[in-house]
Tab-separated table of C-alpha atoms in Angstrom:
chain	number	residue	atom	x	y	z
A	1	MET	CA	-144.917	56.748	-58.498
A	2	PRO	CA	-141.196	56.235	-59.883
A	3	ALA	CA	-138.189	56.975	-58.410
A	4	PRO	CA	-136.282	60.182	-59.136
A	5	ARG	CA	-133.057	59.708	-62.039
A	6	PRO	CA	-129.376	60.815	-60.534
A	7	VAL	CA	-129.119	64.469	-61.865
A	8	ARG	CA	-126.334	63.296	-64.339
A	9	LEU	CA	-123.129	66.226	-64.295
A	10	SER	CA	-121.568	67.136	-67.743
A	11	TRP	CA	-117.331	67.190	-66.642
A	12	GLU	CA	-117.629	70.611	-67.506
A	13	LEU	CA	-119.716	71.484	-64.888
A	14	VAL	CA	-118.225	69.681	-62.443
A	15	GLY	CA	-114.507	71.135	-62.716
A	16	GLU	CA	-116.396	74.326	-62.177
A	17	ILE	CA	-118.024	72.877	-58.501
A	18	LYS	CA	-114.628	71.952	-57.409
A	19	PHE	CA	-113.160	75.288	-57.666
A	20	ALA	CA	-116.859	76.768	-56.124
A	21	PRO	CA	-115.108	77.029	-52.734
A	22	HIS	CA	-112.433	79.104	-53.349
A	23	ILE	CA	-114.923	81.693	-55.506
A	24	MET	CA	-116.272	81.905	-51.834
A	25	SER	CA	-113.339	82.953	-49.878
A	26	ASN	CA	-112.522	85.372	-52.034
A	27	ILE	CA	-115.939	86.798	-51.321
A	28	ILE	CA	-115.687	86.198	-47.257
A	29	ASP	CA	-112.450	87.905	-47.301
A	30	LYS	CA	-113.252	90.525	-49.149
A	31	ILE	CA	-116.292	91.646	-46.958
A	32	ASP	CA	-113.821	90.831	-43.772
A	33	SER	CA	-111.789	93.446	-45.421
A	34	GLU	CA	-114.418	96.276	-45.608
A	35	GLN	CA	-115.128	95.871	-41.798
A	36	LEU	CA	-111.316	96.050	-40.739
A	37	LYS	CA	-110.652	99.469	-39.520
A	38	LYS	CA	-107.985	101.608	-40.741
A	39	GLU	CA	-105.595	103.039	-37.822
A	40	VAL	CA	-105.070	100.805	-35.288
A	41	ALA	CA	-103.002	101.975	-32.449
A	42	SER	CA	-100.254	99.298	-31.637
A	43	PHE	CA	-100.385	98.459	-28.393
A	44	LYS	CA	-99.156	95.063	-27.261
A	45	VAL	CA	-99.263	92.608	-23.831
A	46	GLY	CA	-98.416	93.990	-20.510
A	47	ASP	CA	-99.643	98.020	-21.635
A	48	SER	CA	-101.606	99.654	-19.799
A	49	VAL	CA	-104.467	101.439	-22.201
A	50	LYS	CA	-107.516	103.189	-21.905
A	51	ILE	CA	-110.252	101.817	-24.101
A	52	HIS	CA	-113.173	104.461	-25.043
A	53	THR	CA	-116.038	102.315	-25.832
A	54	ARG	CA	-119.263	103.190	-26.959
A	55	VAL	CA	-122.224	103.120	-24.839
A	56	ILE	CA	-125.844	104.197	-26.262
A	57	GLU	CA	-128.088	104.390	-23.504
A	58	GLY	CA	-132.356	104.528	-24.786
A	59	ASP	CA	-130.958	107.286	-28.469
A	60	LYS	CA	-128.081	108.599	-25.833
A	61	GLU	CA	-124.913	107.671	-27.171
A	62	ARG	CA	-121.558	108.422	-24.460
A	63	ILE	CA	-118.200	107.592	-24.200
A	64	GLN	CA	-117.107	105.797	-21.791
A	65	ILE	CA	-113.538	104.355	-20.474
A	66	PHE	CA	-112.376	101.271	-19.537
A	67	ALA	CA	-108.351	101.553	-18.114
A	68	GLY	CA	-105.975	98.280	-17.380
A	69	ILE	CA	-103.232	96.094	-18.524
A	70	ILE	CA	-104.097	94.146	-21.529
A	71	ILE	CA	-102.820	90.430	-20.665
A	72	SER	CA	-103.991	88.215	-23.690
A	73	HIS	CA	-104.589	89.776	-27.308
A	74	LYS	CA	-105.047	86.249	-29.552
A	75	GLY	CA	-106.754	85.962	-33.438
A	76	SER	CA	-106.228	87.831	-36.522
A	77	GLY	CA	-108.071	89.903	-39.006
A	78	LEU	CA	-111.738	90.410	-37.936
A	79	ASN	CA	-111.673	88.049	-35.529
A	80	GLU	CA	-109.182	89.904	-33.631
A	81	ALA	CA	-109.626	90.693	-29.913
A	82	PHE	CA	-108.169	91.593	-26.862
A	83	THR	CA	-108.234	91.068	-22.715
A	84	VAL	CA	-108.051	94.331	-20.196
A	85	ARG	CA	-108.160	93.572	-16.774
A	86	LYS	CA	-108.178	96.158	-13.925
A	87	ILE	CA	-108.683	95.970	-10.386
A	88	SER	CA	-112.134	97.771	-9.146
A	89	TYR	CA	-112.947	98.353	-5.647
A	90	GLY	CA	-110.896	95.487	-4.997
A	91	GLU	CA	-112.080	93.385	-6.990
A	92	GLY	CA	-110.582	92.039	-10.508
A	93	VAL	CA	-112.645	93.174	-13.240
A	94	GLU	CA	-111.942	91.677	-16.867
A	95	ARG	CA	-112.749	92.699	-20.394
A	96	VAL	CA	-112.206	90.996	-23.975
A	97	PHE	CA	-112.684	93.914	-27.083
A	98	PRO	CA	-112.751	92.982	-30.362
A	99	VAL	CA	-109.822	95.461	-32.121
A	100	HIS	CA	-112.001	96.121	-35.311
A	101	SER	CA	-115.406	96.710	-33.076
A	102	PRO	CA	-117.188	100.083	-34.203
A	103	LYS	CA	-117.977	99.925	-30.308
A	104	VAL	CA	-114.849	100.844	-29.818
A	105	ALA	CA	-114.148	104.610	-30.141
A	106	LYS	CA	-110.561	104.862	-29.880
A	107	ILE	CA	-107.586	102.282	-27.844
A	108	GLU	CA	-105.060	105.184	-25.771
A	109	VAL	CA	-101.735	103.528	-24.939
A	110	VAL	CA	-101.029	104.869	-21.160
A	111	LYS	CA	-97.529	103.127	-19.751
A	112	SER	CA	-95.655	100.565	-22.339
A	113	GLY	CA	-95.241	97.232	-20.697
A	114	LYS	CA	-92.078	94.773	-20.565
A	115	VAL	CA	-92.970	91.145	-20.245
A	116	ARG	CA	-91.921	88.105	-21.109
A	117	ARG	CA	-94.516	86.050	-21.277
A	118	ALA	CA	-97.665	86.105	-24.111
A	119	ARG	CA	-100.121	85.821	-21.800
A	120	LEU	CA	-100.762	87.775	-18.376
A	121	HIS	CA	-103.194	84.548	-16.615
A	122	TYR	CA	-100.297	84.857	-13.306
A	123	LEU	CA	-101.271	88.746	-12.541
A	124	ARG	CA	-104.590	86.831	-11.509
A	125	GLY	CA	-103.535	85.762	-8.737
A	126	ARG	CA	-101.662	88.412	-6.636
A	127	LYS	CA	-103.322	91.373	-4.634
A	128	GLY	CA	-103.650	95.083	-3.805
A	129	LYS	CA	-100.700	96.720	-6.654
A	130	GLN	CA	-99.337	93.581	-7.209
A	131	ALA	CA	-101.775	93.098	-9.434
A	132	MET	CA	-101.551	95.395	-11.831
A	133	THR	CA	-97.566	95.796	-12.013
A	134	VAL	CA	-95.232	95.432	-15.039
A	135	LYS	CA	-92.404	96.053	-15.311
A	136	GLU	CA	-92.050	99.691	-17.571
A	137	GLN	CA	-90.236	99.882	-20.301
A	138	ALA	CA	-88.320	102.887	-21.747
A	139	TYR	CA	-90.058	104.899	-24.068
A	140	ASN	CA	-88.719	106.784	-26.780
A	141	SER	CA	-90.398	109.514	-27.533
A	142	ASN	CA	-88.878	109.347	-30.541
A	143	GLU	CA	-90.525	105.812	-32.248
A	144	ALA	CA	-93.683	108.256	-31.407
């Protein structure tokens, strides 16, 4: 049996194939934009927050609150996420939350912090009250 002949493309088809990756990226961007949340609370690293998460147990759904300090914020678009740290029974607990996840019901900023770094991983080495202490920023009620 002879080997199959290679398929030859005409120049018109080669021109269409050349732009196919752009078409796919446009489709992906459109799907991503549909999944983004419309209203997201503005927060930054150093803020004390309460994250209201949806927890599904069996056929029941309830809201559970995770309160702590935001120690990092990374990514953009649909891949945007932030890390929250809290002290629970003397142990440090960190949790990463995707900003646009349907599991995150609400993000509530309790206290605005003033920090000079993008990541607050140095809080991991601290003990007691110092582990959760960040300078407080003067909150202006006129901005809200």
